[in-house]
CSV table of C-alpha atoms in Angstrom, one decimal:
chain,number,residue,atom,x,y,z
A,1,MET,CA,10.9,12.8,-4.8
A,2,PRO,CA,8.5,15.2,-6.7
A,3,PRO,CA,4.9,15.3,-5.5
A,4,GLN,CA,3.6,14.2,-8.9
A,5,ASN,CA,5.5,11.0,-8.6
A,6,LEU,CA,4.1,10.5,-5.1
A,7,ASP,CA,0.7,11.0,-6.6
A,8,ALA,CA,1.4,8.4,-9.2
A,9,ILE,CA,2.6,5.9,-6.6
A,10,PHE,CA,-0.5,6.3,-4.4
A,11,ALA,CA,-2.8,6.1,-7.5
A,12,ALA,CA,-1.1,2.9,-8.5
A,13,LEU,CA,-1.3,1.5,-5.0
A,14,ALA,CA,-5.0,2.4,-4.8
A,15,ASP,CA,-6.1,-0.5,-6.9
A,16,PRO,CA,-6.3,-4.0,-5.3
A,17,THR,CA,-5.3,-5.8,-8.5
A,18,ARG,CA,-2.1,-3.7,-8.8
A,19,ARG,CA,-1.3,-4.3,-5.2
A,20,ALA,CA,-1.7,-8.0,-5.8
A,21,ILE,CA,0.6,-7.8,-8.9
A,22,LEU,CA,3.2,-6.1,-6.8
A,23,THR,CA,2.9,-8.7,-4.1
A,24,ARG,CA,3.4,-11.4,-6.8
A,25,LEU,CA,6.4,-9.6,-8.2
A,26,ALA,CA,8.0,-9.4,-4.8
A,27,SER,CA,8.7,-13.1,-5.1
A,28,GLY,CA,10.3,-12.7,-8.5
A,29,GLU,CA,9.8,-11.5,-12.1
A,30,ALA,CA,6.8,-12.7,-14.1
A,31,GLY,CA,5.4,-12.3,-17.5
A,32,VAL,CA,1.8,-11.2,-18.3
A,33,ASN,CA,0.6,-14.8,-18.7
A,34,GLU,CA,1.9,-15.6,-15.3
A,35,LEU,CA,0.4,-12.5,-13.8
A,36,THR,CA,-3.0,-13.2,-15.4
A,37,GLU,CA,-3.4,-16.6,-13.8
A,38,PRO,CA,-4.8,-15.6,-10.4
A,39,PHE,CA,-7.2,-13.0,-11.8
A,40,GLU,CA,-10.4,-13.3,-13.8
A,41,MET,CA,-9.1,-10.8,-16.3
A,42,SER,CA,-7.7,-10.7,-19.7
A,43,GLN,CA,-4.0,-10.2,-20.6
A,44,PRO,CA,-4.7,-6.8,-22.1
A,45,ALA,CA,-6.3,-5.7,-18.7
A,46,ILE,CA,-3.2,-7.0,-16.8
A,47,SER,CA,-1.0,-5.1,-19.3
A,48,LYS,CA,-2.9,-1.9,-18.6
A,49,HIS,CA,-2.3,-2.4,-14.8
A,50,LEU,CA,1.4,-3.0,-15.5
A,51,LYS,CA,1.6,0.2,-17.5
A,52,VAL,CA,0.2,2.2,-14.5
A,53,LEU,CA,2.8,0.5,-12.3
A,54,GLU,CA,5.5,1.3,-14.8
A,55,ARG,CA,4.5,5.0,-15.0
A,56,ALA,CA,4.7,5.1,-11.2
A,57,GLY,CA,8.1,3.6,-11.3
A,58,LEU,CA,7.1,0.6,-9.3
A,59,VAL,CA,7.7,-2.0,-12.0
A,60,GLU,CA,10.2,-2.3,-14.9
A,61,ARG,CA,9.8,-4.6,-17.8
A,62,ALA,CA,12.7,-6.2,-19.7
A,63,ILE,CA,12.7,-7.7,-23.2
A,64,ASP,CA,13.7,-11.4,-23.1
A,65,LYS,CA,13.2,-12.9,-26.5
A,66,GLN,CA,9.4,-13.2,-27.0
A,67,ARG,CA,8.6,-12.4,-23.3
A,68,ARG,CA,8.5,-9.1,-21.5
A,69,PRO,CA,8.9,-10.1,-17.8
A,70,ALA,CA,8.0,-7.5,-15.2
A,71,ARG,CA,10.1,-6.9,-12.1
A,72,LEU,CA,9.3,-5.1,-8.9
A,73,LYS,CA,11.1,-1.8,-8.2
A,74,ALA,CA,10.4,-1.2,-4.6
A,75,LYS,CA,12.6,1.8,-4.0
A,76,PRO,CA,10.0,4.3,-5.2
A,77,MET,CA,7.6,3.0,-2.5
A,78,ALA,CA,10.0,4.5,0.0
A,79,ALA,CA,8.7,7.9,-0.9
A,80,ALA,CA,5.2,6.9,0.0
A,81,VAL,CA,6.4,5.3,3.3
A,82,ASN,CA,8.4,8.4,4.2
A,83,TRP,CA,5.4,10.6,3.6
A,84,LEU,CA,3.2,8.3,5.7
A,85,GLU,CA,5.9,8.2,8.5
A,86,GLU,CA,5.4,12.0,8.9
A,87,PHE,CA,2.0,11.2,10.4
A,88,ARG,CA,3.2,8.5,12.8
A,89,GLU,CA,3.8,11.1,15.6
A,90,PHE,CA,0.4,12.5,15.0
A,91,TRP,CA,-1.3,9.1,15.3
A,92,SER,CA,0.9,8.0,18.2
A,93,SER,CA,0.0,11.2,20.1
A,94,SER,CA,-3.7,10.7,19.3
A,95,PHE,CA,-3.7,7.2,20.5
A,96,ASP,CA,-1.8,8.2,23.7
A,97,GLN,CA,-4.5,10.8,24.3
A,98,LEU,CA,-7.3,8.3,23.8
A,99,ASP,CA,-5.6,5.8,26.1
A,100,ASP,CA,-5.4,8.5,28.8
A,101,LEU,CA,-9.1,9.3,28.4
A,102,LEU,CA,-10.0,5.7,28.6
A,103,THR,CA,-8.0,5.3,31.8
A,104,THR,CA,-9.6,8.3,33.3
A,105,LEU,CA,-13.1,7.0,32.4
A,106,LYS,CA,-12.4,3.6,33.9
A,107,GLN,CA,-11.1,5.2,37.1
A,108,ALA,CA,-14.2,7.4,37.3
A,109,GLU,CA,-16.5,4.4,36.7
A,110,LEU,CA,-14.8,2.4,39.5
A,111,LYS,CA,-15.3,5.4,42.0
A,112,GLU,CA,-19.0,5.7,41.2
A,113,PRO,CA,-21.3,3.8,43.5
A,114,ARG,CA,-23.6,1.3,41.7
A,115,ASN,CA,-27.3,2.0,41.7
A,116,GLU,CA,-28.9,-1.5,42.0
């Protein structure tokens, strides 16, 4: 996946309202009116969030008579997950090193006589 699309995905996911919209769409498609309900925001504001999600490829909108329901497209998120997975080994190694250090410190503390 091209880096600019990955940038768009992370930019879209950076906003808590857009993440909440994606969470809602994970349970099924919804129109702007339905998506507006849990937020203290106007329909045009929700529509702007949907446009950002569409540009990132995370949402698609159909035309169903008078309604334009939005539907989650989770596959592009795989690019973000794959990119983050590259750092799993780094973090696992860092946590293992920290665990080893803590174990060493605990052992050293147990060996030291207490000054009371």
